[in-house]
PDB file of C-alpha atoms in Angstrom:
ATOM      1  CA  MET A   1       0.000   0.000   0.000  1.00 46.00           C
ATOM      2  CA  SER A   2       1.208   3.529  -0.804  1.00 71.00           C
ATOM      3  CA  GLN A   3       2.705   5.218   2.269  1.00 76.00           C
ATOM      4  CA  SER A   4       0.612   8.346   1.665  1.00 76.00           C
ATOM      5  CA  VAL A   5      -2.588   6.321   1.364  1.00 79.00           C
ATOM      6  CA  GLU A   6      -1.752   4.419   4.537  1.00 82.00           C
ATOM      7  CA  ARG A   7      -1.155   7.662   6.406  1.00 82.00           C
ATOM      8  CA  ALA A   8      -4.430   9.135   5.138  1.00 78.00           C
ATOM      9  CA  LEU A   9      -6.284   6.042   6.336  1.00 79.00           C
ATOM     10  CA  ARG A  10      -4.746   6.558   9.787  1.00 85.00           C
ATOM     11  CA  VAL A  11      -5.626  10.254   9.901  1.00 86.00           C
ATOM     12  CA  LEU A  12      -9.319   9.882   9.072  1.00 85.00           C
ATOM     13  CA  PRO A  13     -10.293   7.614  12.009  1.00 83.00           C
ATOM     14  CA  ALA A  14      -8.211   9.829  14.310  1.00 84.00           C
ATOM     15  CA  LEU A  15     -10.190  12.906  13.230  1.00 87.00           C
ATOM     16  CA  ALA A  16     -13.440  10.942  13.577  1.00 83.00           C
ATOM     17  CA  ARG A  17     -12.802  11.050  17.334  1.00 83.00           C
ATOM     18  CA  GLY A  18     -12.830  14.849  17.228  1.00 88.00           C
ATOM     19  CA  PRO A  19     -10.905  17.884  15.917  1.00 91.00           C
ATOM     20  CA  ALA A  20      -7.127  17.731  16.219  1.00 90.00           C
ATOM     21  CA  GLY A  21      -4.280  20.147  15.750  1.00 92.00           C
ATOM     22  CA  LEU A  22      -1.374  19.714  13.366  1.00 92.00           C
ATOM     23  CA  GLY A  23       0.908  18.495  16.129  1.00 91.00           C
ATOM     24  CA  GLU A  24      -1.606  15.873  17.255  1.00 91.00           C
ATOM     25  CA  VAL A  25      -1.993  14.577  13.699  1.00 89.00           C
ATOM     26  CA  ALA A  26       1.801  14.428  13.312  1.00 90.00           C
ATOM     27  CA  ASP A  27       2.019  12.425  16.558  1.00 90.00           C
ATOM     28  CA  VAL A  28      -0.635   9.966  15.371  1.00 87.00           C
ATOM     29  CA  LEU A  29       1.333   9.401  12.163  1.00 87.00           C
ATOM     30  CA  GLY A  30       4.750   9.484  13.812  1.00 89.00           C
ATOM     31  CA  VAL A  31       6.001  12.026  11.261  1.00 90.00           C
ATOM     32  CA  HIS A  32       7.299  15.604  11.181  1.00 90.00           C
ATOM     33  CA  LYS A  33       4.697  18.385  11.162  1.00 90.00           C
ATOM     34  CA  SER A  34       5.649  19.363   7.613  1.00 90.00           C
ATOM     35  CA  THR A  35       4.781  15.862   6.364  1.00 89.00           C
ATOM     36  CA  ALA A  36       1.482  15.876   8.259  1.00 89.00           C
ATOM     37  CA  LEU A  37       0.666  19.315   6.872  1.00 91.00           C
ATOM     38  CA  ARG A  38       1.185  18.181   3.258  1.00 90.00           C
ATOM     39  CA  LEU A  39      -1.160  15.253   3.827  1.00 89.00           C
ATOM     40  CA  LEU A  40      -3.799  17.413   5.519  1.00 90.00           C
ATOM     41  CA  ARG A  41      -3.633  19.968   2.695  1.00 91.00           C
ATOM     42  CA  THR A  42      -4.246  17.217   0.134  1.00 90.00           C
ATOM     43  CA  LEU A  43      -7.187  15.822   2.085  1.00 89.00           C
ATOM     44  CA  ARG A  44      -8.507  19.343   2.576  1.00 90.00           C
ATOM     45  CA  ALA A  45      -8.291  20.099  -1.156  1.00 90.00           C
ATOM     46  CA  HIS A  46     -10.594  17.127  -1.811  1.00 88.00           C
ATOM     47  CA  GLY A  47     -13.018  18.059   0.946  1.00 88.00           C
ATOM     48  CA  PHE A  48     -12.193  15.097   3.191  1.00 87.00           C
ATOM     49  CA  VAL A  49     -10.734  17.349   5.890  1.00 90.00           C
ATOM     50  CA  TYR A  50     -11.845  20.798   7.051  1.00 90.00           C
ATOM     51  CA  ARG A  51      -9.632  23.333   8.824  1.00 92.00           C
ATOM     52  CA  GLN A  52     -11.519  25.140  11.576  1.00 92.00           C
ATOM     53  CA  PRO A  53     -10.986  28.815  12.425  1.00 91.00           C
ATOM     54  CA  ASP A  54      -9.042  27.731  15.525  1.00 92.00           C
ATOM     55  CA  GLY A  55      -6.539  25.902  13.290  1.00 92.00           C
ATOM     56  CA  ARG A  56      -7.627  22.394  14.220  1.00 93.00           C
ATOM     57  CA  TYR A  57      -8.734  19.863  11.635  1.00 92.00           C
ATOM     58  CA  ARG A  58     -11.897  17.767  11.495  1.00 90.00           C
ATOM     59  CA  LEU A  59     -13.529  15.465   8.961  1.00 88.00           C
ATOM     60  CA  GLY A  60     -14.924  17.289   5.933  1.00 87.00           C
ATOM     61  CA  ALA A  61     -18.318  17.254   4.249  1.00 83.00           C
ATOM     62  CA  ALA A  62     -17.080  15.328   1.210  1.00 81.00           C
ATOM     63  CA  LEU A  63     -16.313  12.312   3.364  1.00 78.00           C
ATOM     64  CA  PHE A  64     -19.813  12.264   4.839  1.00 73.00           C
ATOM     65  CA  ALA A  65     -21.350  12.692   1.379  1.00 72.00           C
ATOM     66  CA  LEU A  66     -19.273   9.783   0.076  1.00 71.00           C
ATOM     67  CA  ALA A  67     -20.328   7.553   2.969  1.00 68.00           C
ATOM     68  CA  ALA A  68     -23.977   8.476   2.509  1.00 63.00           C
ATOM     69  CA  GLU A  69     -23.797   7.738  -1.221  1.00 59.00           C
ATOM     70  CA  ALA A  70     -22.211   4.345  -0.563  1.00 59.00           C
ATOM     71  CA  VAL A  71     -24.980   3.461   1.875  1.00 53.00           C
ATOM     72  CA  GLU A  72     -27.633   4.599  -0.598  1.00 49.00           C
ATOM     73  CA  HIS A  73     -26.254   2.230  -3.226  1.00 48.00           C
ATOM     74  CA  LEU A  74     -26.297  -0.885  -1.097  1.00 56.00           C
ATOM     75  CA  ASP A  75     -28.920  -2.865  -3.008  1.00 78.00           C
ATOM     76  CA  VAL A  76     -30.003  -4.948  -0.047  1.00 89.00           C
ATOM     77  CA  ARG A  77     -30.850  -1.729   1.800  1.00 88.00           C
ATOM     78  CA  GLU A  78     -33.169  -0.554  -0.955  1.00 88.00           C
ATOM     79  CA  ILE A  79     -34.934  -3.912  -1.089  1.00 92.00           C
ATOM     80  CA  ALA A  80     -35.179  -4.165   2.692  1.00 94.00           C
ATOM     81  CA  ARG A  81     -36.486  -0.673   3.387  1.00 93.00           C
ATOM     82  CA  PRO A  82     -40.253  -1.276   3.006  1.00 96.00           C
ATOM     83  CA  HIS A  83     -39.978  -4.455   5.072  1.00 97.00           C
ATOM     84  CA  LEU A  84     -38.125  -2.643   7.849  1.00 96.00           C
ATOM     85  CA  ALA A  85     -40.889  -0.049   7.904  1.00 96.00           C
ATOM     86  CA  GLU A  86     -43.588  -2.744   8.045  1.00 96.00           C
ATOM     87  CA  LEU A  87     -41.860  -4.597  10.890  1.00 96.00           C
ATOM     88  CA  ASN A  88     -41.640  -1.301  12.755  1.00 95.00           C
ATOM     89  CA  ARG A  89     -45.330  -0.633  12.094  1.00 95.00           C
ATOM     90  CA  LEU A  90     -46.353  -4.041  13.399  1.00 95.00           C
ATOM     91  CA  THR A  91     -44.198  -3.979  16.538  1.00 94.00           C
ATOM     92  CA  GLY A  92     -43.523  -0.326  17.284  1.00 91.00           C
ATOM     93  CA  HIS A  93     -39.884  -1.136  18.092  1.00 93.00           C
ATOM     94  CA  THR A  94     -36.590  -0.031  16.548  1.00 92.00           C
ATOM     95  CA  VAL A  95     -35.525  -2.008  13.475  1.00 95.00           C
ATOM     96  CA  HIS A  96     -31.945  -2.168  12.190  1.00 94.00           C
ATOM     97  CA  LEU A  97     -30.298  -3.525   9.062  1.00 96.00           C
ATOM     98  CA  ALA A  98     -26.555  -4.224   9.223  1.00 94.00           C
ATOM     99  CA  VAL A  99     -23.824  -5.608   6.963  1.00 92.00           C
ATOM    100  CA  HIS A 100     -20.386  -7.112   7.583  1.00 91.00           C
ATOM    101  CA  GLN A 101     -17.419  -5.231   6.119  1.00 81.00           C
ATOM    102  CA  ASP A 102     -13.900  -6.452   6.907  1.00 75.00           C
ATOM    103  CA  ASP A 103     -13.739  -6.688  10.711  1.00 80.00           C
ATOM    104  CA  GLU A 104     -16.729  -4.409  11.292  1.00 86.00           C
ATOM    105  CA  VAL A 105     -20.481  -4.816  11.327  1.00 90.00           C
ATOM    106  CA  VAL A 106     -22.143  -1.549  10.378  1.00 89.00           C
ATOM    107  CA  TYR A 107     -25.722  -0.303  10.529  1.00 89.00           C
ATOM    108  CA  VAL A 108     -26.879   0.647   7.036  1.00 90.00           C
ATOM    109  CA  ASP A 109     -30.515   1.437   7.810  1.00 91.00           C
ATOM    110  CA  LYS A 110     -32.779   2.040  10.775  1.00 90.00           C
ATOM    111  CA  VAL A 111     -36.436   2.725  11.552  1.00 92.00           C
ATOM    112  CA  ASP A 112     -36.944   4.317  14.961  1.00 87.00           C
ATOM    113  CA  SER A 113     -39.351   3.122  17.604  1.00 84.00           C
ATOM    114  CA  ARG A 114     -42.641   4.947  17.968  1.00 79.00           C
ATOM    115  CA  TYR A 115     -42.262   4.852  21.751  1.00 69.00           C
ATOM    116  CA  PRO A 116     -40.830   7.821  23.715  1.00 62.00           C
ATOM    117  CA  VAL A 117     -37.907   5.714  25.023  1.00 59.00           C
ATOM    118  CA  ARG A 118     -35.781   4.806  22.017  1.00 55.00           C
ATOM    119  CA  VAL A 119     -32.615   2.920  21.129  1.00 61.00           C
ATOM    120  CA  TYR A 120     -29.636   5.177  20.433  1.00 62.00           C
ATOM    121  CA  SER A 121     -27.788   4.176  17.255  1.00 68.00           C
ATOM    122  CA  ARG A 122     -26.620   5.756  14.015  1.00 74.00           C
ATOM    123  CA  ILE A 123     -26.540   4.594  10.409  1.00 80.00           C
ATOM    124  CA  GLY A 124     -22.939   4.064   9.332  1.00 76.00           C
ATOM    125  CA  ARG A 125     -21.728   3.387  12.847  1.00 79.00           C
ATOM    126  CA  PRO A 126     -20.046   0.066  13.724  1.00 82.00           C
ATOM    127  CA  VAL A 127     -21.776  -2.104  16.303  1.00 87.00           C
ATOM    128  CA  PRO A 128     -20.066  -3.789  19.295  1.00 87.00           C
ATOM    129  CA  LEU A 129     -19.063  -7.085  17.710  1.00 89.00           C
ATOM    130  CA  THR A 130     -19.028  -9.283  20.794  1.00 90.00           C
ATOM    131  CA  VAL A 131     -22.521  -8.434  22.043  1.00 90.00           C
ATOM    132  CA  ALA A 132     -24.755  -7.074  19.246  1.00 92.00           C
ATOM    133  CA  ALA A 133     -27.304  -9.528  17.826  1.00 95.00           C
ATOM    134  CA  VAL A 134     -26.674  -8.426  14.225  1.00 95.00           C
ATOM    135  CA  ALA A 135     -22.936  -8.965  14.678  1.00 95.00           C
ATOM    136  CA  LYS A 136     -23.426 -12.460  16.088  1.00 96.00           C
ATOM    137  CA  VAL A 137     -25.702 -13.368  13.181  1.00 96.00           C
ATOM    138  CA  LEU A 138     -23.210 -12.206  10.555  1.00 96.00           C
ATOM    139  CA  LEU A 139     -20.059 -13.515  12.227  1.00 96.00           C
ATOM    140  CA  ALA A 140     -21.657 -16.894  12.922  1.00 96.00           C
ATOM    141  CA  ASP A 141     -22.031 -17.247   9.148  1.00 95.00           C
ATOM    142  CA  LEU A 142     -18.251 -17.087   8.608  1.00 94.00           C
ATOM    143  CA  PRO A 143     -16.285 -20.298   7.956  1.00 93.00           C
ATOM    144  CA  ALA A 144     -14.922 -21.865  11.144  1.00 94.00           C
ATOM    145  CA  ALA A 145     -11.310 -20.809  10.545  1.00 94.00           C
ATOM    146  CA  GLU A 146     -12.340 -17.191   9.993  1.00 93.00           C
ATOM    147  CA  ARG A 147     -14.537 -17.212  13.097  1.00 93.00           C
ATOM    148  CA  GLU A 148     -11.696 -18.530  15.211  1.00 95.00           C
ATOM    149  CA  ALA A 149      -9.150 -16.046  13.845  1.00 94.00           C
ATOM    150  CA  LEU A 150     -11.531 -13.132  14.377  1.00 92.00           C
ATOM    151  CA  ALA A 151     -12.441 -14.214  17.907  1.00 94.00           C
ATOM    152  CA  ALA A 152      -8.743 -14.425  18.791  1.00 94.00           C
ATOM    153  CA  ARG A 153      -7.983 -10.848  17.747  1.00 92.00           C
ATOM    154  CA  LEU A 154     -11.044  -9.156  19.249  1.00 91.00           C
ATOM    155  CA  ASP A 155     -11.188  -7.339  22.563  1.00 91.00           C
ATOM    156  CA  TYR A 156     -13.973  -8.281  24.982  1.00 94.00           C
ATOM    157  CA  PRO A 157     -15.082  -5.136  26.821  1.00 90.00           C
ATOM    158  CA  ARG A 158     -17.378  -5.720  29.791  1.00 91.00           C
ATOM    159  CA  HIS A 159     -20.207  -3.361  28.875  1.00 88.00           C
ATOM    160  CA  THR A 160     -22.397  -5.095  31.457  1.00 89.00           C
ATOM    161  CA  ALA A 161     -22.238  -8.206  33.631  1.00 89.00           C
ATOM    162  CA  ARG A 162     -23.869 -10.103  30.732  1.00 87.00           C
ATOM    163  CA  SER A 163     -21.299  -9.133  28.092  1.00 90.00           C
ATOM    164  CA  THR A 164     -19.398 -11.931  26.362  1.00 92.00           C
ATOM    165  CA  PRO A 165     -16.279 -12.411  28.532  1.00 94.00           C
ATOM    166  CA  ASP A 166     -13.731 -14.004  26.201  1.00 95.00           C
ATOM    167  CA  ALA A 167     -12.984 -15.668  22.864  1.00 96.00           C
ATOM    168  CA  ALA A 168     -13.990 -19.156  24.008  1.00 96.00           C
ATOM    169  CA  ALA A 169     -17.414 -17.971  25.158  1.00 96.00           C
ATOM    170  CA  PHE A 170     -17.838 -15.958  21.962  1.00 96.00           C
ATOM    171  CA  LEU A 171     -17.099 -18.960  19.759  1.00 97.00           C
ATOM    172  CA  ARG A 172     -19.567 -21.086  21.724  1.00 96.00           C
ATOM    173  CA  GLU A 173     -22.244 -18.448  21.233  1.00 96.00           C
ATOM    174  CA  LEU A 174     -21.512 -18.135  17.515  1.00 96.00           C
ATOM    175  CA  ALA A 175     -21.792 -21.904  17.166  1.00 96.00           C
ATOM    176  CA  LEU A 176     -25.209 -21.786  18.825  1.00 97.00           C
ATOM    177  CA  VAL A 177     -26.319 -18.890  16.603  1.00 97.00           C
ATOM    178  CA  ARG A 178     -25.158 -20.776  13.521  1.00 95.00           C
ATOM    179  CA  GLU A 179     -27.154 -23.840  14.595  1.00 95.00           C
ATOM    180  CA  GLN A 180     -30.391 -22.077  15.548  1.00 95.00           C
ATOM    181  CA  GLY A 181     -30.338 -19.377  12.851  1.00 95.00           C
ATOM    182  CA  TRP A 182     -30.887 -16.339  15.096  1.00 96.00           C
ATOM    183  CA  ALA A 183     -29.198 -14.346  17.846  1.00 96.00           C
ATOM    184  CA  VAL A 184     -30.022 -12.246  20.890  1.00 95.00           C
ATOM    185  CA  ASP A 185     -28.456  -9.494  22.939  1.00 92.00           C
ATOM    186  CA  LEU A 186     -30.253  -9.532  26.290  1.00 89.00           C
ATOM    187  CA  GLY A 187     -28.581  -6.764  28.238  1.00 84.00           C
ATOM    188  CA  GLY A 188     -25.091  -7.517  26.961  1.00 78.00           C
ATOM    189  CA  HIS A 189     -24.402  -4.013  25.680  1.00 80.00           C
ATOM    190  CA  GLU A 190     -26.754  -2.020  27.884  1.00 81.00           C
ATOM    191  CA  GLU A 191     -28.421  -3.447  30.974  1.00 78.00           C
ATOM    192  CA  SER A 192     -31.910  -2.328  29.996  1.00 78.00           C
ATOM    193  CA  LEU A 193     -31.724  -3.004  26.251  1.00 87.00           C
ATOM    194  CA  ASN A 194     -32.756  -6.219  24.503  1.00 91.00           C
ATOM    195  CA  CYS A 195     -32.406  -7.214  20.866  1.00 93.00           C
ATOM    196  CA  VAL A 196     -33.173 -10.170  18.585  1.00 96.00           C
ATOM    197  CA  GLY A 197     -31.615 -10.639  15.162  1.00 96.00           C
ATOM    198  CA  ALA A 198     -31.866 -12.867  12.093  1.00 97.00           C
ATOM    199  CA  PRO A 199     -29.876 -13.247   8.845  1.00 97.00           C
ATOM    200  CA  VAL A 200     -30.894 -11.973   5.428  1.00 96.00           C
ATOM    201  CA  ARG A 201     -29.583 -14.640   3.071  1.00 94.00           C
ATOM    202  CA  GLY A 202     -28.572 -14.326  -0.563  1.00 89.00           C
ATOM    203  CA  PRO A 203     -29.030 -16.874  -3.361  1.00 86.00           C
ATOM    204  CA  ASP A 204     -26.025 -18.919  -2.196  1.00 85.00           C
ATOM    205  CA  GLY A 205     -27.428 -19.206   1.324  1.00 90.00           C
ATOM    206  CA  ARG A 206     -24.813 -16.905   2.856  1.00 91.00           C
ATOM    207  CA  ALA A 207     -25.848 -13.996   5.053  1.00 94.00           C
ATOM    208  CA  VAL A 208     -25.641 -10.745   3.088  1.00 92.00           C
ATOM    209  CA  ALA A 209     -27.106  -8.666   5.931  1.00 95.00           C
ATOM    210  CA  ALA A 210     -28.716  -8.998   9.344  1.00 96.00           C
ATOM    211  CA  LEU A 211     -32.031  -7.669  10.594  1.00 96.00           C
ATOM    212  CA  SER A 212     -32.753  -6.885  14.234  1.00 95.00           C
ATOM    213  CA  LEU A 213     -35.530  -5.671  16.496  1.00 95.00           C
ATOM    214  CA  SER A 214     -34.490  -3.737  19.595  1.00 91.00           C
ATOM    215  CA  ALA A 215     -36.332  -2.334  22.590  1.00 88.00           C
ATOM    216  CA  PRO A 216     -35.538  -1.066  26.076  1.00 84.00           C
ATOM    217  CA  ASP A 217     -37.094  -2.922  29.017  1.00 77.00           C
ATOM    218  CA  ARG A 218     -39.553  -0.100  29.526  1.00 76.00           C
ATOM    219  CA  ALA A 219     -41.021  -0.764  26.075  1.00 74.00           C
ATOM    220  CA  ALA A 220     -40.655  -4.565  25.909  1.00 75.00           C
ATOM    221  CA  GLU A 221     -38.978  -6.947  28.324  1.00 82.00           C
ATOM    222  CA  ALA A 222     -36.872  -9.822  27.028  1.00 85.00           C
ATOM    223  CA  ASP A 223     -39.711 -12.375  26.907  1.00 90.00           C
ATOM    224  CA  ALA A 224     -41.969  -9.989  24.990  1.00 90.00           C
ATOM    225  CA  LEU A 225     -39.238  -9.297  22.449  1.00 88.00           C
ATOM    226  CA  LEU A 226     -38.392 -12.982  22.051  1.00 93.00           C
ATOM    227  CA  ALA A 227     -42.058 -13.626  21.271  1.00 95.00           C
ATOM    228  CA  LEU A 228     -41.593 -11.418  18.204  1.00 95.00           C
ATOM    229  CA  LEU A 229     -38.645 -13.470  16.906  1.00 95.00           C
ATOM    230  CA  PRO A 230     -40.755 -15.476  14.401  1.00 96.00           C
ATOM    231  CA  LEU A 231     -41.915 -12.211  12.833  1.00 97.00           C
ATOM    232  CA  VAL A 232     -38.327 -10.948  12.662  1.00 97.00           C
ATOM    233  CA  ARG A 233     -37.194 -14.164  10.995  1.00 97.00           C
ATOM    234  CA  ARG A 234     -40.040 -14.100   8.475  1.00 97.00           C
ATOM    235  CA  THR A 235     -39.206 -10.506   7.594  1.00 97.00           C
ATOM    236  CA  ALA A 236     -35.525 -11.368   7.119  1.00 97.00           C
ATOM    237  CA  ASP A 237     -36.459 -14.372   4.957  1.00 96.00           C
ATOM    238  CA  THR A 238     -38.746 -12.208   2.801  1.00 96.00           C
ATOM    239  CA  ILE A 239     -35.992  -9.648   2.240  1.00 95.00           C
ATOM    240  CA  GLY A 240     -33.593 -12.461   1.351  1.00 94.00           C
ATOM    241  CA  ARG A 241     -35.978 -13.947  -1.208  1.00 93.00           C
ATOM    242  CA  GLU A 242     -36.550 -10.573  -2.864  1.00 91.00           C
ATOM    243  CA  TYR A 243     -32.817  -9.814  -2.850  1.00 89.00           C
ATOM    244  CA  SER A 244     -32.032 -13.167  -4.461  1.00 85.00           C
ATOM    245  CA  ALA A 245     -34.809 -12.820  -7.038  1.00 83.00           C
ATOM    246  CA  SER A 246     -33.662  -9.299  -7.972  1.00 71.00           C
ATOM    247  CA  GLY A 247     -30.428 -10.642  -9.414  1.00 58.00           C
ATOM    248  CA  ASP A 248     -28.273  -8.466  -7.136  1.00 54.00           C
ATOM    249  CA  GLY A 249     -26.847 -11.558  -5.527  1.00 49.00           C
ATOM    250  CA  HIS A 250     -25.741 -12.909  -8.928  1.00 45.00           C
ATOM    251  CA  ARG A 251     -23.683  -9.959 -10.152  1.00 42.00           C
ATOM    252  CA  ASP A 252     -20.322 -10.842 -11.632  1.00 39.00           C
ATOM    253  CA  ASP A 253     -17.229  -9.912  -9.678  1.00 40.00           C
ATOM    254  CA  PRO A 254     -15.402  -7.385 -11.915  1.00 36.00           C
ATOM    255  CA  GLU A 255     -12.064  -8.730 -10.696  1.00 37.00           C
ATOM    256  CA  GLN A 256     -12.980 -12.120 -12.132  1.00 37.00           C
ATOM    257  CA  GLU A 257     -13.836 -10.914 -15.620  1.00 35.00           C
ATOM    258  CA  GLY A 258     -11.936 -12.862 -18.186  1.00 36.00           C
ATOM    259  CA  ALA A 259     -10.974 -15.546 -15.683  1.00 36.00           C
ATOM    260  CA  PRO A 260     -11.325 -19.087 -16.966  1.00 30.00           C
TER     261      PRO A 260
END
């Protein structure tokens, strides 16, 4: 990978945590200020970085526009949208759609609860891999070797007393999710928040996305949410059938064109 590209990829997540001065950016990169300044000027010229009046740098509007456009062009999101809205209408609870990208599971769509107490989440934001129902659904679908390698390199923060404690426990849970075809987060990320999730499968049977229904205890306790699991699974299956029938799951990989 180009050294400049690698440095840019290190700057952007650093600025995502908040504005930073030139010296802070140079420290993150481990380079002289003049080198950091050249990189920031290039990113700024393309709109990916903005220089504030106080001299600090933050992420620019072009980056957000690019992310939003990428999300808009995820075909499974477009197909899923009316079904997410219908599931929300039937249950009143928050509905999420997520996809797996590299070592992250990211929300790509959301329909908010109609109740006053809502689930806090944002489209485009990664989910906590070791506790979120959508993450368990998608990671359980990985081949065994990939699951084991991922589990070994993850951290296991104790969000609550019910958070997954270590890699061995995580692998056991993923094995169960793989066998039963659905996942839960019952207070693993937040004490009072429960969630059930199911896979959206493509034409080859692999999970292309995950659907979840979430609610705080004040809106629906764990048993009440689990009772809605069949509806969640039916919705995910419907999205998967429409996605597979649309032909999106059969698109050729451009890198394979011309391959024998």
